[in-house]
Tab-separated table of C-alpha atoms and ligand atoms in Angstrom:
chain	number	residue	atom	x	y	z
Z	1	MET	CA	2.595	2.932	1.395
Z	2	HIS	CA	-0.411	4.211	-0.544
Z	3	THR	CA	-1.980	7.569	0.217
Z	4	VAL	CA	-5.663	7.406	1.155
Z	5	GLU	CA	-6.592	8.774	-2.286
Z	6	ASP	CA	-4.412	6.265	-4.177
Z	7	LEU	CA	-5.814	3.443	-2.099
Z	8	ALA	CA	-9.419	4.491	-2.763
Z	9	GLU	CA	-8.845	4.904	-6.491
Z	10	GLY	CA	-6.999	1.573	-6.569
Z	11	CYS	CA	-9.984	-0.153	-4.965
Z	12	ARG	CA	-12.351	1.324	-7.538
Z	13	VAL	CA	-10.157	0.226	-10.439
Z	14	GLY	CA	-9.806	-3.210	-8.806
Z	15	TRP	CA	-13.580	-3.503	-8.850
Z	16	ARG	CA	-13.687	-2.340	-12.481
Z	17	ASN	CA	-11.129	-5.013	-13.350
Z	18	HIS	CA	-12.904	-7.877	-11.649
Z	19	ALA	CA	-14.180	-10.194	-14.393
Z	20	ARG	CA	-16.804	-11.974	-12.280
Z	21	CYS	CA	-18.854	-8.949	-11.202
Z	22	ILE	CA	-21.986	-7.925	-13.113
Z	23	GLY	CA	-22.470	-4.762	-11.015
Z	24	ARG	CA	-19.498	-2.811	-12.298
Z	25	LEU	CA	-21.512	0.066	-13.778
Z	26	HIS	CA	-21.297	1.519	-10.257
Z	27	TRP	CA	-17.523	1.192	-9.791
Z	28	GLN	CA	-16.934	4.908	-9.329
Z	29	SER	CA	-19.345	5.103	-6.386
Z	30	LEU	CA	-17.306	2.789	-4.127
Z	31	ARG	CA	-16.591	4.306	-0.710
Z	32	VAL	CA	-13.325	3.176	0.815
Z	33	MET	CA	-12.691	3.023	4.557
Z	34	ASP	CA	-8.966	3.164	5.275
Z	35	ARG	CA	-8.449	1.008	8.383
Z	36	ARG	CA	-4.793	0.258	7.870
Z	37	ASP	CA	-4.414	1.526	11.433
Z	38	ALA	CA	-6.150	-1.567	12.899
Z	39	ARG	CA	-3.790	-3.337	15.311
Z	40	THR	CA	-5.914	-5.903	17.155
Z	41	ALA	CA	-8.631	-8.379	16.247
Z	42	GLU	CA	-11.025	-6.132	18.226
Z	43	ASP	CA	-10.079	-3.190	15.985
Z	44	VAL	CA	-10.833	-5.294	12.905
Z	45	ALA	CA	-14.130	-6.592	14.303
Z	46	GLN	CA	-15.248	-3.093	15.281
Z	47	ALA	CA	-14.402	-1.761	11.810
Z	48	CYS	CA	-16.383	-4.624	10.234
Z	49	VAL	CA	-19.403	-3.644	12.327
Z	50	GLU	CA	-18.992	-0.010	11.253
Z	51	HIS	CA	-18.684	-1.186	7.639
Z	52	LEU	CA	-21.966	-3.086	7.910
Z	53	ARG	CA	-23.815	-0.192	9.565
Z	54	TYR	CA	-22.584	2.308	6.979
Z	55	GLY	CA	-23.127	-0.024	4.023
Z	56	THR	CA	-26.601	-1.134	5.158
Z	57	ASN	CA	-27.793	2.466	5.559
Z	58	GLY	CA	-31.290	1.397	6.633
Z	59	GLY	CA	-31.772	-0.570	3.399
Z	60	ASN	CA	-30.531	2.082	0.973
Z	61	ILE	CA	-27.362	0.056	0.555
Z	62	ARG	CA	-24.055	1.780	-0.214
Z	63	ASN	CA	-21.044	0.174	-1.941
Z	64	VAL	CA	-18.307	0.058	0.679
Z	65	MET	CA	-14.844	-1.454	1.030
Z	66	THR	CA	-12.759	-1.479	4.210
Z	67	VAL	CA	-9.025	-1.994	3.874
Z	68	PHE	CA	-7.017	-3.498	6.756
Z	69	PRO	CA	-3.200	-3.611	7.101
Z	70	PRO	CA	-1.496	-5.725	4.396
Z	71	THR	CA	0.193	-7.916	6.987
Z	72	GLY	CA	-1.694	-11.174	6.748
Z	73	VAL	CA	-4.838	-10.260	8.701
Z	74	ARG	CA	-7.544	-12.775	7.774
Z	75	ILE	CA	-11.280	-12.704	8.247
Z	76	TRP	CA	-12.206	-16.390	8.204
Z	77	ASN	CA	-15.862	-15.755	7.321
Z	78	PRO	CA	-16.404	-15.752	3.542
Z	79	GLN	CA	-18.842	-12.875	4.074
Z	80	LEU	CA	-19.301	-10.607	7.103
Z	81	ILE	CA	-22.854	-11.958	7.418
Z	82	ARG	CA	-23.230	-15.731	6.980
Z	83	TYR	CA	-25.732	-18.237	8.336
Z	84	ALA	CA	-24.559	-21.211	10.351
Z	85	GLY	CA	-24.883	-24.755	8.984
Z	86	TYR	CA	-25.133	-27.411	11.694
Z	87	ARG	CA	-24.091	-30.915	10.632
Z	88	GLN	CA	-26.509	-33.562	11.932
Z	89	PRO	CA	-25.650	-37.157	12.838
Z	90	ASP	CA	-27.462	-38.399	9.700
Z	91	GLY	CA	-25.241	-36.254	7.460
Z	92	SER	CA	-27.864	-33.600	6.729
Z	93	VAL	CA	-27.298	-29.933	7.620
Z	94	VAL	CA	-29.621	-27.520	9.431
Z	95	GLY	CA	-28.989	-24.032	8.032
Z	96	ASP	CA	-26.613	-23.162	5.211
Z	97	PRO	CA	-24.467	-26.188	4.271
Z	98	LEU	CA	-21.957	-23.801	2.684
Z	99	ASN	CA	-20.876	-22.680	6.151
Z	100	ALA	CA	-20.754	-26.026	7.965
Z	101	ASP	CA	-16.950	-25.941	8.396
Z	102	LEU	CA	-16.923	-22.393	9.743
Z	103	THR	CA	-19.797	-23.264	12.075
Z	104	GLU	CA	-17.759	-26.083	13.605
Z	105	ILE	CA	-14.768	-23.779	13.983
Z	106	ALA	CA	-16.888	-21.138	15.728
Z	107	GLN	CA	-18.254	-23.830	18.043
Z	108	ARG	CA	-14.745	-25.006	18.903
Z	109	LEU	CA	-13.856	-21.392	19.705
Z	110	GLY	CA	-16.730	-21.443	22.199
Z	111	TRP	CA	-19.685	-20.175	20.148
Z	112	ARG	CA	-23.049	-21.621	21.112
Z	113	GLY	CA	-25.412	-21.450	18.127
Z	114	ARG	CA	-29.151	-21.808	18.625
Z	115	GLY	CA	-29.363	-24.625	16.076
Z	116	GLY	CA	-31.684	-22.684	13.754
Z	117	ARG	CA	-31.740	-22.352	9.963
Z	118	PHE	CA	-30.722	-18.671	9.934
Z	119	ASP	CA	-28.326	-18.097	12.841
Z	120	VAL	CA	-25.802	-15.368	12.049
Z	121	LEU	CA	-22.263	-16.635	12.624
Z	122	PRO	CA	-19.790	-14.648	14.719
Z	123	LEU	CA	-16.816	-13.050	12.985
Z	124	VAL	CA	-13.663	-15.175	13.215
Z	125	ILE	CA	-10.618	-12.927	12.890
Z	126	GLU	CA	-6.968	-13.892	12.726
Z	127	MET	CA	-4.172	-11.387	13.332
Z	128	PRO	CA	-0.752	-12.330	11.929
Z	129	GLY	CA	0.870	-15.087	13.962
Z	130	LYS	CA	-2.009	-15.248	16.439
Z	131	ALA	CA	-4.826	-17.728	17.045
Z	132	PRO	CA	-8.190	-16.676	15.585
Z	133	GLU	CA	-10.592	-14.762	17.834
Z	134	MET	CA	-14.356	-14.686	17.689
Z	135	PHE	CA	-16.742	-11.708	17.825
Z	136	GLU	CA	-20.541	-11.795	17.840
Z	137	LEU	CA	-22.124	-9.249	15.445
Z	138	PRO	CA	-24.530	-6.838	17.171
Z	139	SER	CA	-28.054	-7.355	15.814
Z	140	ASP	CA	-28.399	-3.725	14.694
Z	141	ALA	CA	-25.536	-4.334	12.221
Z	142	VAL	CA	-27.406	-7.178	10.495
Z	143	LEU	CA	-30.462	-6.160	8.489
Z	144	GLU	CA	-32.547	-9.136	7.336
Z	145	VAL	CA	-35.579	-9.529	5.080
Z	146	GLU	CA	-38.363	-12.041	5.748
Z	147	ILE	CA	-39.442	-13.717	2.538
Z	148	SER	CA	-43.072	-13.677	1.444
Z	149	HIS	CA	-44.744	-13.863	-1.958
Z	150	PRO	CA	-47.030	-11.250	-3.605
Z	151	ASP	CA	-49.780	-13.805	-4.386
Z	152	LEU	CA	-48.943	-17.091	-2.657
Z	153	PRO	CA	-49.949	-16.538	1.013
Z	154	TRP	CA	-48.389	-19.813	2.222
Z	155	PHE	CA	-44.935	-18.689	1.136
Z	156	ALA	CA	-44.278	-16.810	4.390
Z	157	GLU	CA	-44.880	-20.059	6.307
Z	158	LEU	CA	-41.682	-21.469	4.773
Z	159	GLY	CA	-39.843	-19.269	7.272
Z	160	LEU	CA	-37.244	-18.069	4.783
Z	161	ARG	CA	-35.205	-14.926	5.375
Z	162	TRP	CA	-31.985	-13.454	4.025
Z	163	HIS	CA	-29.529	-10.754	4.981
Z	164	ALA	CA	-29.686	-7.455	3.103
Z	165	VAL	CA	-25.954	-6.945	2.547
Z	166	PRO	CA	-23.558	-9.302	0.739
Z	167	ALA	CA	-20.086	-8.338	2.065
Z	168	ILE	CA	-17.333	-10.593	0.716
Z	169	SER	CA	-14.617	-10.850	3.346
Z	170	ASN	CA	-12.296	-13.689	2.297
Z	171	MET	CA	-10.768	-12.346	-0.924
Z	172	ALA	CA	-7.376	-10.679	-1.208
Z	173	PHE	CA	-7.066	-7.298	-2.894
Z	174	GLU	CA	-3.823	-6.716	-4.799
Z	175	LEU	CA	-2.699	-3.162	-5.627
Z	176	ASP	CA	0.759	-2.167	-6.905
Z	177	GLY	CA	2.282	-5.414	-5.677
Z	178	ILE	CA	0.815	-5.073	-2.176
Z	179	THR	CA	-1.654	-7.777	-1.147
Z	180	TYR	CA	-4.368	-6.808	1.319
Z	181	THR	CA	-5.507	-10.139	2.769
Z	182	ALA	CA	-8.414	-8.575	4.623
Z	183	ALA	CA	-10.369	-6.049	2.577
Z	184	PRO	CA	-14.107	-6.721	2.858
Z	185	PHE	CA	-16.373	-5.121	0.256
Z	186	ASN	CA	-20.081	-5.053	-0.400
Z	187	GLY	CA	-22.610	-4.085	-3.019
Z	188	TRP	CA	-26.321	-4.891	-3.051
Z	189	TYR	CA	-27.879	-8.175	-4.110
Z	190	VAL	CA	-29.070	-9.294	-7.516
Z	191	GLY	CA	-32.271	-11.134	-6.504
Z	192	CYS	CA	-31.312	-14.395	-8.220
Z	193	GLU	CA	-28.198	-14.797	-6.081
Z	194	ILE	CA	-30.615	-15.539	-3.260
Z	195	GLY	CA	-33.713	-16.812	-5.099
Z	196	ALA	CA	-31.946	-19.104	-7.548
Z	197	ARG	CA	-28.680	-20.082	-5.863
Z	198	ASN	CA	-28.871	-19.673	-2.074
Z	199	PHE	CA	-32.425	-21.023	-1.825
Z	200	GLY	CA	-32.482	-23.205	-4.942
Z	201	ASP	CA	-29.144	-25.027	-5.065
Z	202	VAL	CA	-29.276	-28.644	-3.909
Z	203	GLY	CA	-26.133	-28.016	-1.854
Z	204	ARG	CA	-27.622	-24.919	-0.166
Z	205	TYR	CA	-31.191	-24.468	1.167
Z	206	ASP	CA	-32.575	-26.820	-1.526
Z	207	MET	CA	-36.082	-25.292	-1.456
Z	208	LEU	CA	-37.352	-26.252	-4.936
Z	209	PRO	CA	-39.019	-29.559	-3.923
Z	210	THR	CA	-40.786	-27.887	-0.965
Z	211	VAL	CA	-41.992	-24.938	-3.043
Z	212	ALA	CA	-43.132	-27.200	-5.909
Z	213	GLU	CA	-45.043	-29.410	-3.479
Z	214	ARG	CA	-46.835	-26.394	-1.987
Z	215	MET	CA	-47.650	-25.213	-5.513
Z	216	GLY	CA	-49.211	-28.600	-6.235
Z	217	LEU	CA	-46.898	-29.360	-9.163
Z	218	ASP	CA	-46.156	-32.825	-10.514
Z	219	THR	CA	-42.667	-33.555	-9.192
Z	220	ARG	CA	-42.543	-37.101	-10.613
Z	221	THR	CA	-41.406	-35.950	-14.047
Z	222	SER	CA	-38.892	-33.238	-14.831
Z	223	ALA	CA	-40.939	-32.519	-17.986
Z	224	SER	CA	-43.597	-30.825	-15.852
Z	225	LEU	CA	-40.911	-28.137	-15.379
Z	226	TRP	CA	-41.683	-28.105	-11.662
Z	227	LYS	CA	-38.151	-26.969	-10.850
Z	228	ASP	CA	-38.349	-24.092	-13.305
Z	229	ARG	CA	-41.756	-22.964	-12.056
Z	230	ALA	CA	-40.764	-23.198	-8.397
Z	231	LEU	CA	-37.586	-21.266	-9.222
Z	232	ILE	CA	-39.582	-18.394	-10.716
Z	233	GLU	CA	-41.822	-18.120	-7.647
Z	234	LEU	CA	-38.818	-18.183	-5.310
Z	235	ASN	CA	-37.189	-15.370	-7.246
Z	236	GLN	CA	-40.418	-13.403	-7.383
Z	237	ALA	CA	-40.706	-13.770	-3.606
Z	238	VAL	CA	-37.171	-12.498	-2.996
Z	239	LEU	CA	-37.570	-9.413	-5.206
Z	240	HIS	CA	-41.003	-8.661	-3.736
Z	241	SER	CA	-39.852	-9.044	-0.137
Z	242	PHE	CA	-36.773	-6.841	-0.528
Z	243	ARG	CA	-38.852	-4.170	-2.259
Z	244	VAL	CA	-41.552	-4.211	0.434
Z	245	ALA	CA	-38.868	-4.046	3.156
Z	246	GLY	CA	-37.238	-1.048	1.465
Z	247	VAL	CA	-33.971	-2.881	0.875
Z	248	ARG	CA	-32.091	-2.149	-2.305
Z	249	VAL	CA	-32.005	-5.107	-4.719
Z	250	VAL	CA	-31.803	-5.418	-8.491
Z	251	ASP	CA	-33.394	-8.046	-10.745
Z	252	HIS	CA	-31.223	-9.941	-13.227
Z	253	HIS	CA	-32.726	-8.196	-16.256
Z	254	VAL	CA	-31.820	-4.739	-14.982
Z	255	ALA	CA	-28.422	-5.968	-13.768
Z	256	ALA	CA	-27.588	-7.425	-17.198
Z	257	ARG	CA	-28.706	-4.256	-19.019
Z	258	GLN	CA	-26.624	-2.136	-16.647
Z	259	PHE	CA	-23.638	-4.325	-17.358
Z	260	VAL	CA	-24.007	-3.730	-21.110
Z	261	THR	CA	-24.188	0.017	-20.400
Z	262	HIS	CA	-20.976	-0.346	-18.435
Z	263	GLU	CA	-19.292	-2.103	-21.364
Z	264	GLU	CA	-20.376	0.710	-23.684
Z	265	ARG	CA	-19.041	3.378	-21.331
Z	266	GLU	CA	-15.760	1.530	-20.988
Z	267	GLN	CA	-15.438	1.351	-24.744
Z	268	VAL	CA	-15.926	5.122	-25.001
Z	269	ALA	CA	-13.189	5.506	-22.366
Z	270	GLY	CA	-10.910	3.365	-24.554
Z	271	ARG	CA	-10.941	0.340	-22.272
Z	272	SER	CA	-12.026	-3.247	-22.731
Z	273	THR	CA	-14.282	-4.959	-20.188
Z	274	PRO	CA	-12.770	-8.217	-18.960
Z	275	ALA	CA	-15.608	-10.570	-18.050
Z	276	ASP	CA	-16.237	-14.185	-17.172
Z	277	TRP	CA	-19.341	-15.238	-19.153
Z	278	ALA	CA	-20.441	-17.930	-16.700
Z	279	TRP	CA	-20.501	-15.369	-13.885
Z	280	ILE	CA	-22.012	-12.474	-15.835
Z	281	VAL	CA	-24.942	-14.473	-17.225
Z	282	PRO	CA	-27.697	-14.975	-14.604
Z	283	PRO	CA	-28.527	-18.475	-13.327
Z	284	LEU	CA	-32.129	-18.308	-14.529
Z	285	SER	CA	-33.744	-17.105	-17.749
Z	286	ALA	CA	-30.242	-16.664	-19.151
Z	287	SER	CA	-31.243	-16.236	-22.801
Z	288	THR	CA	-33.703	-13.448	-21.934
Z	289	THR	CA	-30.825	-11.204	-20.830
Z	290	PRO	CA	-28.504	-9.370	-23.237
Z	291	THR	CA	-25.302	-10.709	-21.701
Z	292	PHE	CA	-26.172	-14.267	-22.780
Z	293	HIS	CA	-25.841	-13.249	-26.421
Z	294	ARG	CA	-22.504	-11.496	-26.104
Z	295	GLY	CA	-18.987	-12.869	-26.022
Z	296	TYR	CA	-16.651	-12.137	-23.133
Z	297	SER	CA	-13.071	-12.836	-22.290
Z	298	VAL	CA	-11.182	-12.732	-19.029
Z	299	GLU	CA	-7.846	-10.944	-19.139
Z	300	PRO	CA	-5.535	-12.797	-16.769
Z	301	GLY	CA	-2.934	-10.863	-14.831
Z	302	LEU	CA	-4.828	-7.592	-14.459
Z	303	SER	CA	-3.863	-5.400	-11.534
Z	304	PRO	CA	-5.342	-4.192	-9.272
Z	305	ASP	CA	-7.776	-7.054	-8.808
Z	306	PHE	CA	-9.406	-9.310	-6.218
Z	307	HIS	CA	-8.166	-12.884	-5.770
Z	308	TYR	CA	-9.270	-16.027	-3.984
Z	309	GLN	CA	-7.151	-17.219	-1.071
Z	310	PRO	CA	-7.203	-20.665	0.546
Z	311	ASP	CA	-9.554	-21.121	3.509
Z	312	PRO	CA	-7.334	-20.488	6.556
Z	313	TRP	CA	-8.666	-23.504	8.452
Z	314	LYS	CA	-7.342	-25.807	5.759
Z	315	SER	CA	-3.788	-24.959	6.775
Z	316	ALA	CA	-2.723	-26.922	9.865
Z	317	ALA	CA	0.045	-24.456	10.674
Z	318	ARG	CA	-2.501	-21.720	11.346
Z	319	CYS	CA	-5.477	-23.643	12.618
Z	320	PRO	CA	-5.071	-25.156	16.079
Z	321	PHE	CA	-7.700	-27.743	15.228
Z	322	ALA	CA	-7.164	-28.373	11.504
Z	323	ASP	CA	-8.122	-31.907	10.495
Z	324	PRO	CA	-4.811	-33.823	10.216
Z	325	GLN	CA	-6.486	-36.223	7.770
Z	326	ALA	CA	-7.418	-33.463	5.350
Z	327	ALA	CA	-5.085	-33.100	2.369
P	1	LIG	N1	-23.579	-14.592	-4.356
P	1	LIG	C1	-23.223	-14.195	-3.020
P	1	LIG	C2	-24.395	-14.448	-2.070
P	1	LIG	O1	-25.432	-14.870	-2.492
P	1	LIG	C3	-22.840	-12.731	-2.960
P	1	LIG	C4	-21.737	-12.295	-3.923
P	1	LIG	C5	-21.617	-10.795	-4.069
P	1	LIG	N2	-22.839	-10.232	-4.610
P	1	LIG	C6	-23.089	-8.931	-4.767
P	1	LIG	N3	-24.266	-8.596	-5.234
P	1	LIG	N4	-22.216	-8.008	-4.477
P	1	LIG	O2	-24.323	-14.196	-0.890
């Protein structure tokens, strides 16, 4: 069993090792909450709420990781804060399509969503050998930012909002051969995660056609670059709104420069910086950032590190209502 100090240092090195994170300049500032004493789903849910309150810090976001017992505890939510996605009869989704499965699971556990585009899902927590239990997040643990634009007044009418804290809760953390299956961690957002991907992706909120229309762009030909121009305004709106709301956020130019600083510091310390180019290079204006022009390599087998784990609801043995048709 790790001491508290070994666990905390292990978490920091795990972050430093993780090839897909651009924010690693800050690895030494990670605060680690040792909750290996959690015994019930309520204990886990309560610690997640405390994590969010401490990490949110009124908008001055702190990097936090909470470690639960390495006994197969699972938080089913991919992040502590996620918006519901309600499947409609015509196949479309109201809300975030990414979370449509989890939304149905929460509903089968008895959750009644309001059917909106930005309804915060309850936590779904599984203790080893037990059925998952559901916990609503108190609203004071969920800071959100309403999205407006510095010079396009109609932007606020789109009704967009996003949560301040990205807290990944479905990855496993491996340290010295011990796998912590529930170890949520958060940093602060890079604006383009929201502005380019969450709002822009066709499989997410798919806002580019709406924004381009409101901008009066010619959407009949891709050569008008309507997607690119709408994308810029979306990203401008996200960065502006977070700044005005006093919520910590970083733009992709600063994030990429900080990553290069991190690489340089690591080199001085005699270490390489494993990195996954496709994840380190931002999804817009890639060639304007320094990381685009550099080569990176992942170094498989590093430890400690964070790893993906299969979605628990895809395993019939653990999910009382897993789809028997699903592979
Ligand atoms: N890309 C994810 C999202 O948009 C968050 C991933 C973690 N990001 C971070 N800045 N720590 O919700």
